[in-house]
Amino acid sequence: MRIEDIKERLEKEINDVKNLKELNELHIRYLGRKGIITELNSKIKDVPNDKKKEFGMKVNSLKNYFNENYDKMRNNFEDIELNKKLEKEYIDISLPSTKIEVGAPHILEKLIEEVEEIFMSMGYDVVDGPEVEEDKYNFEMLNIPKGHPARDAQDTFYIEGEEVLLRSQTSPVQVRSMLKAKGEKPVRVICPGKTYRRDDDDATHSHQFMQIEGLLVDKNISLSDLKGTIDVVVKKLFGNDVETRFRPSYYQFTEPSVEVDISCFNCKGNGCSICKHTGWITIAGAGVVHPNVLRMSGYDPDIWSGFAFGFGAERMAMLKYDISDLRVFYNTDLREIKNFDREEINNND
Ligand code: DAH
């Protein structure tokens, strides 16, 4: 077949191509391994010398003709396909985007941080103590010897025999802090932390809960120093019109011992469900450090004196944020936890 005829046929076929797929087929037919133009190319060498140049030029121009059209058509078809795709995949930029959830500190953490800030502003250090504790620190050096009935109320989980246990209170940190100061210098610490007891979990009890312990040891410290300190903290946490009251109580490591009540910030002392219609709410145990405790931890009670207190962190958070079930703090239902996120708490303040 003459090259001119081939070109004529190619022109027709080019006109018939309707899409990328057909264009590719055309490419294979003409420039594939056994394509028409490829074969013509390989024939150039067999053409007699005097015709070779002319034949070669014709094959070349046919090839250029093919390539020019091929490129143009390819671009064209690709544009068409792209436009079709764009039409289908239309993005509405006015639609709201996926919401990114922002976390917030746990409500107990928030309360503890608030209490820490208040005490730090009064010169207290925030210290830590082990949750796996020795009987010696959790009981004995707090004036609760083996067999003392006070231990019954603080039954806990034992790790090794009777000597290593999960601390039932943060009070052992008092002993540890005094031992560290070696009976030589004043101590002013608070210790927020987890405590454990063999309690059945319900709305007001948990086998694991948080206390905020406090200890101040110095010279000439009395119950009135304790009262003044607690009063400042309570007013900062619950409001300036909230009053503090001490009720006599009994703890083995303080003498005298007291229960710390605050006037009900909800009903202003008139009686409501939060204060069980008494006008007062108990938030801590406290007292003047017992001389035996000072002595056992290396402080001479004739020179040194001090006060100590233990707040229930959950109890304070439940009061401050009006939560009626302790389990809300520990279960993993985000819907409940989220009810108390940062924004809401700030608005309630
Ligand atoms: N540790 C006590 C308890 O768990 C609370 C307490 C009472 C702590 C009096 C004190 C304190 O530091 O002085 O019931």
CSV table of C-alpha atoms and ligand atoms in Angstrom, one decimal:
chain,number,residue,atom,x,y,z
A,1,MET,CA,0.0,0.0,0.0
A,2,ARG,CA,1.3,3.4,-0.8
A,3,ILE,CA,2.1,5.8,2.0
A,4,GLU,CA,-0.3,8.3,0.6
A,5,ASP,CA,-3.1,5.7,0.9
A,6,ILE,CA,-2.1,4.9,4.4
A,7,LYS,CA,-2.2,8.5,5.4
A,8,GLU,CA,-5.7,8.8,3.9
A,9,ARG,CA,-6.8,5.9,5.9
A,10,LEU,CA,-5.2,7.3,9.0
A,11,GLU,CA,-7.0,10.6,8.6
A,12,LYS,CA,-10.3,8.8,8.4
A,13,GLU,CA,-9.6,6.7,11.4
A,14,ILE,CA,-8.5,9.8,13.4
A,15,ASN,CA,-11.8,11.4,12.7
A,16,ASP,CA,-13.6,8.3,14.0
A,17,VAL,CA,-11.8,8.2,17.3
A,18,LYS,CA,-14.3,9.1,20.1
A,19,ASN,CA,-12.4,8.6,23.3
A,20,LEU,CA,-9.1,7.9,25.1
A,21,LYS,CA,-9.6,4.1,24.8
A,22,GLU,CA,-10.1,4.3,21.0
A,23,LEU,CA,-7.1,6.6,20.7
A,24,ASN,CA,-4.9,4.1,22.5
A,25,GLU,CA,-6.1,1.4,20.2
A,26,LEU,CA,-5.2,3.6,17.2
A,27,HIS,CA,-1.7,4.2,18.7
A,28,ILE,CA,-1.2,0.4,19.0
A,29,ARG,CA,-2.4,-0.1,15.4
A,30,TYR,CA,0.1,2.5,14.0
A,31,LEU,CA,3.0,2.8,16.4
A,32,GLY,CA,2.7,-0.4,18.5
A,33,ARG,CA,5.4,-3.1,18.2
A,34,LYS,CA,3.8,-4.5,15.0
A,35,GLY,CA,2.1,-1.2,14.1
A,36,ILE,CA,1.8,0.1,10.5
A,37,ILE,CA,4.2,2.9,10.9
A,38,THR,CA,6.6,0.8,12.9
A,39,GLU,CA,6.7,-1.8,10.1
A,40,LEU,CA,7.2,0.9,7.5
A,41,ASN,CA,10.1,2.2,9.5
A,42,SER,CA,11.8,-1.2,9.6
A,43,LYS,CA,11.3,-1.5,5.8
A,44,ILE,CA,13.4,1.7,5.1
A,45,LYS,CA,16.6,-0.3,5.1
A,46,ASP,CA,15.3,-2.7,2.3
A,47,VAL,CA,14.4,0.2,-0.1
A,48,PRO,CA,16.9,0.7,-2.9
A,49,ASN,CA,19.3,3.4,-2.2
A,50,ASP,CA,18.0,5.9,-4.7
A,51,LYS,CA,14.5,5.7,-3.3
A,52,LYS,CA,15.6,5.4,0.3
A,53,LYS,CA,15.7,9.1,1.1
A,54,GLU,CA,12.3,9.9,-0.3
A,55,PHE,CA,10.7,6.8,1.3
A,56,GLY,CA,12.3,7.6,4.6
A,57,MET,CA,11.0,11.2,4.5
A,58,LYS,CA,7.5,10.1,3.7
A,59,VAL,CA,7.5,7.6,6.6
A,60,ASN,CA,8.9,10.3,8.9
A,61,SER,CA,6.3,12.8,7.9
A,62,LEU,CA,3.5,10.2,8.3
A,63,LYS,CA,4.9,9.5,11.8
A,64,ASN,CA,5.0,13.2,12.6
A,65,TYR,CA,1.5,13.6,11.4
A,66,PHE,CA,0.3,10.8,13.6
A,67,ASN,CA,2.1,12.1,16.6
A,68,GLU,CA,0.9,15.6,16.3
A,69,ASN,CA,-2.7,14.5,16.0
A,70,TYR,CA,-2.2,11.9,18.7
A,71,ASP,CA,-0.9,14.5,21.2
A,72,LYS,CA,-3.6,17.0,20.4
A,73,MET,CA,-6.4,14.4,20.8
A,74,ARG,CA,-4.9,12.9,23.9
A,75,ASN,CA,-4.8,16.3,25.6
A,76,ASN,CA,-8.4,16.9,24.5
A,77,PHE,CA,-9.7,13.6,25.7
A,78,GLU,CA,-7.9,14.0,29.0
A,79,ASP,CA,-9.4,17.4,29.5
A,80,ILE,CA,-12.9,16.0,28.8
A,81,GLU,CA,-12.4,13.2,31.3
A,82,LEU,CA,-11.0,15.5,34.0
A,83,ASN,CA,-14.0,17.8,33.6
A,84,LYS,CA,-16.4,15.0,33.9
A,85,LYS,CA,-14.7,13.8,37.0
A,86,LEU,CA,-14.6,17.3,38.5
A,87,GLU,CA,-18.3,17.7,37.8
A,88,LYS,CA,-19.0,14.4,39.6
A,89,GLU,CA,-16.7,15.2,42.5
A,90,TYR,CA,-17.9,18.6,43.2
A,91,ILE,CA,-16.8,19.9,46.6
A,92,ASP,CA,-19.1,22.2,48.5
A,93,ILE,CA,-16.7,24.3,50.5
A,94,SER,CA,-19.5,26.0,52.3
A,95,LEU,CA,-20.3,22.7,54.1
A,96,PRO,CA,-19.3,22.6,57.8
A,97,SER,CA,-16.0,20.6,58.3
A,98,THR,CA,-15.6,17.6,60.5
A,99,LYS,CA,-15.5,18.7,64.1
A,100,ILE,CA,-12.3,18.2,66.0
A,101,GLU,CA,-12.9,17.2,69.6
A,102,VAL,CA,-10.9,19.2,72.1
A,103,GLY,CA,-10.1,17.6,75.4
A,104,ALA,CA,-10.3,19.1,78.9
A,105,PRO,CA,-8.8,18.2,82.2
A,106,HIS,CA,-10.7,15.7,84.3
A,107,ILE,CA,-12.8,17.5,86.9
A,108,LEU,CA,-11.0,16.0,89.8
A,109,GLU,CA,-7.7,17.0,88.3
A,110,LYS,CA,-9.1,20.5,87.9
A,111,LEU,CA,-10.2,20.7,91.6
A,112,ILE,CA,-6.9,19.4,92.9
A,113,GLU,CA,-5.0,21.9,90.8
A,114,GLU,CA,-7.1,24.7,92.2
A,115,VAL,CA,-6.4,23.5,95.8
A,116,GLU,CA,-2.7,23.2,95.0
A,117,GLU,CA,-2.6,26.8,93.7
A,118,ILE,CA,-4.2,28.1,96.9
A,119,PHE,CA,-1.8,26.3,99.2
A,120,MET,CA,1.3,27.1,97.1
A,121,SER,CA,0.3,30.8,97.4
A,122,MET,CA,0.6,30.3,101.1
A,123,GLY,CA,4.1,28.8,100.8
A,124,TYR,CA,3.2,25.1,100.9
A,125,ASP,CA,5.1,22.5,98.8
A,126,VAL,CA,3.2,19.9,96.8
A,127,VAL,CA,4.7,16.5,97.6
A,128,ASP,CA,4.1,12.9,96.5
A,129,GLY,CA,4.1,9.6,98.4
A,130,PRO,CA,3.9,5.9,97.4
A,131,GLU,CA,0.5,4.3,96.9
A,132,VAL,CA,2.0,1.0,97.8
A,133,GLU,CA,2.9,1.8,101.4
A,134,GLU,CA,4.3,0.1,104.5
A,135,ASP,CA,2.1,-0.6,107.5
A,136,LYS,CA,4.7,1.3,109.5
A,137,TYR,CA,3.9,4.6,107.7
A,138,ASN,CA,0.2,4.1,107.0
A,139,PHE,CA,-0.7,3.1,110.6
A,140,GLU,CA,2.1,2.6,113.2
A,141,MET,CA,3.9,6.0,113.0
A,142,LEU,CA,0.5,7.7,112.9
A,143,ASN,CA,-0.2,6.4,116.4
A,144,ILE,CA,-2.3,3.4,115.2
A,145,PRO,CA,-0.5,0.3,116.5
A,146,LYS,CA,-1.3,-3.2,115.4
A,147,GLY,CA,-4.6,-4.4,116.7
A,148,HIS,CA,-6.0,-0.9,117.2
A,149,PRO,CA,-9.7,-0.8,116.5
A,150,ALA,CA,-9.3,2.3,114.3
A,151,ARG,CA,-7.8,0.1,111.7
A,152,ASP,CA,-11.1,-1.6,111.1
A,153,ALA,CA,-12.5,1.6,109.5
A,154,GLN,CA,-9.5,1.6,107.1
A,155,ASP,CA,-9.4,-2.0,105.9
A,156,THR,CA,-7.4,-2.0,102.7
A,157,PHE,CA,-5.7,-4.2,100.2
A,158,TYR,CA,-2.5,-6.1,101.3
A,159,ILE,CA,0.3,-6.6,98.9
A,160,GLU,CA,2.8,-8.6,100.9
A,161,GLY,CA,1.7,-10.2,104.2
A,162,GLU,CA,0.6,-7.7,106.7
A,163,GLU,CA,3.4,-5.2,106.2
A,164,VAL,CA,2.9,-3.8,102.6
A,165,LEU,CA,-0.4,-2.4,101.6
A,166,LEU,CA,-2.2,0.1,99.4
A,167,ARG,CA,-2.4,3.2,101.5
A,168,SER,CA,-5.8,3.7,103.1
A,169,GLN,CA,-5.1,7.5,103.6
A,170,THR,CA,-2.6,10.1,102.4
A,171,SER,CA,-1.6,10.7,106.1
A,172,PRO,CA,1.6,8.5,105.8
A,173,VAL,CA,3.0,11.3,103.7
A,174,GLN,CA,3.0,13.4,106.9
A,175,VAL,CA,5.4,10.9,108.5
A,176,ARG,CA,7.6,10.7,105.3
A,177,SER,CA,7.8,14.5,105.1
A,178,MET,CA,8.8,14.9,108.7
A,179,LEU,CA,11.4,12.2,108.5
A,180,LYS,CA,12.9,13.9,105.4
A,181,ALA,CA,13.2,17.2,107.3
A,182,LYS,CA,15.0,15.3,110.1
A,183,GLY,CA,13.3,17.1,113.0
A,184,GLU,CA,15.3,20.2,112.3
A,185,LYS,CA,13.2,22.5,110.2
A,186,PRO,CA,9.6,23.5,109.7
A,187,VAL,CA,7.4,21.5,107.3
A,188,ARG,CA,4.7,22.9,105.1
A,189,VAL,CA,3.3,20.4,102.6
A,190,ILE,CA,0.2,19.2,100.9
A,191,CYS,CA,-0.1,15.9,99.2
A,192,PRO,CA,-3.0,15.1,96.8
A,193,GLY,CA,-3.2,11.4,95.9
A,194,LYS,CA,-5.0,8.2,95.5
A,195,THR,CA,-6.1,6.1,98.5
A,196,TYR,CA,-7.7,2.7,98.7
A,197,ARG,CA,-10.1,0.9,101.0
A,198,ARG,CA,-12.0,-2.3,100.9
A,199,ASP,CA,-15.4,-0.6,100.3
A,200,ASP,CA,-18.2,-1.7,98.0
A,201,ASP,CA,-18.6,0.9,95.3
A,202,ASP,CA,-21.8,2.9,95.3
A,203,ALA,CA,-22.8,6.5,94.8
A,204,THR,CA,-20.8,7.7,97.8
A,205,HIS,CA,-18.1,5.0,98.3
A,206,SER,CA,-15.3,3.7,96.1
A,207,HIS,CA,-12.5,1.2,96.7
A,208,GLN,CA,-10.2,4.0,95.3
A,209,PHE,CA,-10.6,7.7,95.9
A,210,MET,CA,-8.5,10.8,96.3
A,211,GLN,CA,-7.5,12.7,99.4
A,212,ILE,CA,-5.6,16.0,99.8
A,213,GLU,CA,-3.4,15.7,102.9
A,214,GLY,CA,-1.8,18.7,104.5
A,215,LEU,CA,0.8,19.2,107.3
A,216,LEU,CA,2.4,22.2,108.9
A,217,VAL,CA,5.0,21.8,111.6
A,218,ASP,CA,6.6,24.8,113.2
A,219,LYS,CA,6.9,26.5,116.6
A,220,ASN,CA,3.9,27.7,118.5
A,221,ILE,CA,1.3,26.3,116.1
A,222,SER,CA,-2.2,26.0,117.5
A,223,LEU,CA,-5.7,25.0,116.5
A,224,SER,CA,-6.5,28.7,115.6
A,225,ASP,CA,-3.7,28.6,112.9
A,226,LEU,CA,-5.5,25.5,111.4
A,227,LYS,CA,-8.8,27.3,111.5
A,228,GLY,CA,-7.5,30.4,109.8
A,229,THR,CA,-5.8,28.4,107.1
A,230,ILE,CA,-8.8,26.3,106.3
A,231,ASP,CA,-11.0,29.3,106.3
A,232,VAL,CA,-8.9,31.0,103.6
A,233,VAL,CA,-8.9,27.9,101.4
A,234,VAL,CA,-12.7,27.3,101.8
A,235,LYS,CA,-13.5,30.9,100.9
A,236,LYS,CA,-11.3,30.8,97.8
A,237,LEU,CA,-12.8,27.5,96.7
A,238,PHE,CA,-16.5,28.0,97.6
A,239,GLY,CA,-17.0,31.8,97.9
A,240,ASN,CA,-16.4,34.6,100.5
A,241,ASP,CA,-19.7,34.2,102.3
A,242,VAL,CA,-19.0,30.5,103.2
A,243,GLU,CA,-18.2,29.9,106.9
A,244,THR,CA,-16.0,27.3,108.5
A,245,ARG,CA,-16.9,25.4,111.7
A,246,PHE,CA,-15.0,22.8,113.7
A,247,ARG,CA,-16.7,19.9,115.4
A,248,PRO,CA,-14.9,17.8,118.0
A,249,SER,CA,-13.8,14.5,116.5
A,250,TYR,CA,-11.3,11.7,117.1
A,251,TYR,CA,-8.3,10.7,115.1
A,252,GLN,CA,-5.3,8.9,116.5
A,253,PHE,CA,-2.7,11.1,115.0
A,254,THR,CA,-4.2,14.5,116.1
A,255,GLU,CA,-5.1,15.9,119.5
A,256,PRO,CA,-7.5,17.7,119.6
A,257,SER,CA,-9.1,16.4,116.4
A,258,VAL,CA,-11.9,18.0,114.5
A,259,GLU,CA,-14.3,17.6,111.6
A,260,VAL,CA,-14.3,20.6,109.3
A,261,ASP,CA,-17.7,21.7,108.2
A,262,ILE,CA,-18.5,24.5,105.8
A,263,SER,CA,-21.8,26.4,105.8
A,264,CYS,CA,-23.9,25.2,102.9
A,265,PHE,CA,-23.1,27.4,99.9
A,266,ASN,CA,-26.2,26.2,98.2
A,267,CYS,CA,-28.9,27.2,100.8
A,268,LYS,CA,-26.7,29.7,102.8
A,269,GLY,CA,-27.4,27.6,105.9
A,270,ASN,CA,-31.2,27.4,105.6
A,271,GLY,CA,-31.2,23.7,104.8
A,272,CYS,CA,-31.4,21.9,101.5
A,273,SER,CA,-30.8,18.4,100.1
A,274,ILE,CA,-27.0,19.0,99.6
A,275,CYS,CA,-26.5,19.7,103.3
A,276,LYS,CA,-29.1,17.2,104.3
A,277,HIS,CA,-31.1,20.0,105.9
A,278,THR,CA,-28.5,20.8,108.5
A,279,GLY,CA,-27.0,24.0,106.9
A,280,TRP,CA,-23.5,22.5,107.2
A,281,ILE,CA,-21.3,20.2,105.0
A,282,THR,CA,-18.3,18.1,106.3
A,283,ILE,CA,-15.3,18.4,103.9
A,284,ALA,CA,-12.3,17.3,106.0
A,285,GLY,CA,-10.8,15.7,109.1
A,286,ALA,CA,-8.1,17.7,110.9
A,287,GLY,CA,-6.4,18.5,114.1
A,288,VAL,CA,-3.3,19.4,116.0
A,289,VAL,CA,-0.5,16.9,115.4
A,290,HIS,CA,-0.3,14.4,118.3
A,291,PRO,CA,2.9,14.6,120.3
A,292,ASN,CA,3.5,10.9,119.8
A,293,VAL,CA,3.4,11.4,116.0
A,294,LEU,CA,5.9,14.3,116.2
A,295,ARG,CA,8.2,12.3,118.4
A,296,MET,CA,8.1,9.1,116.3
A,297,SER,CA,9.1,11.2,113.2
A,298,GLY,CA,12.0,12.9,115.0
A,299,TYR,CA,10.4,16.2,116.2
A,300,ASP,CA,10.6,17.2,119.9
A,301,PRO,CA,7.0,18.0,120.9
A,302,ASP,CA,8.3,20.4,123.6
A,303,ILE,CA,9.7,22.6,120.8
A,304,TRP,CA,7.7,21.8,117.8
A,305,SER,CA,3.9,21.7,117.1
A,306,GLY,CA,1.8,21.5,114.0
A,307,PHE,CA,-1.6,20.9,112.5
A,308,ALA,CA,-2.7,18.4,109.8
A,309,PHE,CA,-5.8,17.9,107.7
A,310,GLY,CA,-7.2,15.6,105.1
A,311,PHE,CA,-9.7,16.7,102.5
A,312,GLY,CA,-11.8,14.3,100.5
A,313,ALA,CA,-11.2,15.4,96.9
A,314,GLU,CA,-14.3,13.7,95.4
A,315,ARG,CA,-16.5,15.1,98.1
A,316,MET,CA,-15.3,18.7,97.4
A,317,ALA,CA,-15.7,18.2,93.6
A,318,MET,CA,-19.2,16.7,94.1
A,319,LEU,CA,-20.2,19.8,96.1
A,320,LYS,CA,-18.5,22.4,93.9
A,321,TYR,CA,-19.9,21.0,90.7
A,322,ASP,CA,-23.2,19.5,92.0
A,323,ILE,CA,-22.4,15.9,91.2
A,324,SER,CA,-24.6,13.3,92.9
A,325,ASP,CA,-22.8,10.1,92.1
A,326,LEU,CA,-19.1,9.4,92.8
A,327,ARG,CA,-18.9,6.8,90.0
A,328,VAL,CA,-19.2,9.6,87.4
A,329,PHE,CA,-15.5,10.4,88.2
A,330,TYR,CA,-14.3,6.8,87.4
A,331,ASN,CA,-16.5,5.3,84.8
A,332,THR,CA,-15.5,5.9,81.2
A,333,ASP,CA,-18.8,7.3,79.9
A,334,LEU,CA,-17.6,10.4,78.1
A,335,ARG,CA,-21.1,11.8,77.9
A,336,GLU,CA,-21.1,12.2,81.6
A,337,ILE,CA,-17.6,13.4,81.9
A,338,LYS,CA,-18.2,15.9,79.1
A,339,ASN,CA,-21.0,17.5,81.1
A,340,PHE,CA,-18.3,19.0,83.2
A,341,ASP,CA,-15.9,20.2,80.6
A,342,ARG,CA,-13.8,23.3,81.1
A,343,GLU,CA,-16.2,25.8,79.5
A,344,GLU,CA,-19.2,24.6,81.5
A,345,ILE,CA,-17.3,24.7,84.8
A,346,ASN,CA,-16.0,28.2,84.1
A,347,ASN,CA,-19.5,29.4,83.3
A,348,ASN,CA,-20.8,27.9,86.6
A,349,ASP,CA,-18.1,29.5,88.6
B,1,DAH,N1,-6.6,10.4,107.2
B,1,DAH,C1,-8.0,10.7,107.7
B,1,DAH,C2,-9.0,9.8,107.0
B,1,DAH,O1,-8.7,9.2,106.0
B,1,DAH,C3,-8.3,12.1,107.5
B,1,DAH,C4,-7.5,13.0,108.3
B,1,DAH,C5,-7.9,13.4,109.5
B,1,DAH,C6,-6.3,13.5,107.9
B,1,DAH,C7,-7.2,14.2,110.4
B,1,DAH,C8,-5.5,14.3,108.7
B,1,DAH,C9,-6.0,14.7,110.0
B,1,DAH,O2,-4.3,14.8,108.4
B,1,DAH,O3,-5.3,15.5,110.8
B,1,DAH,O4,-10.0,9.6,107.6
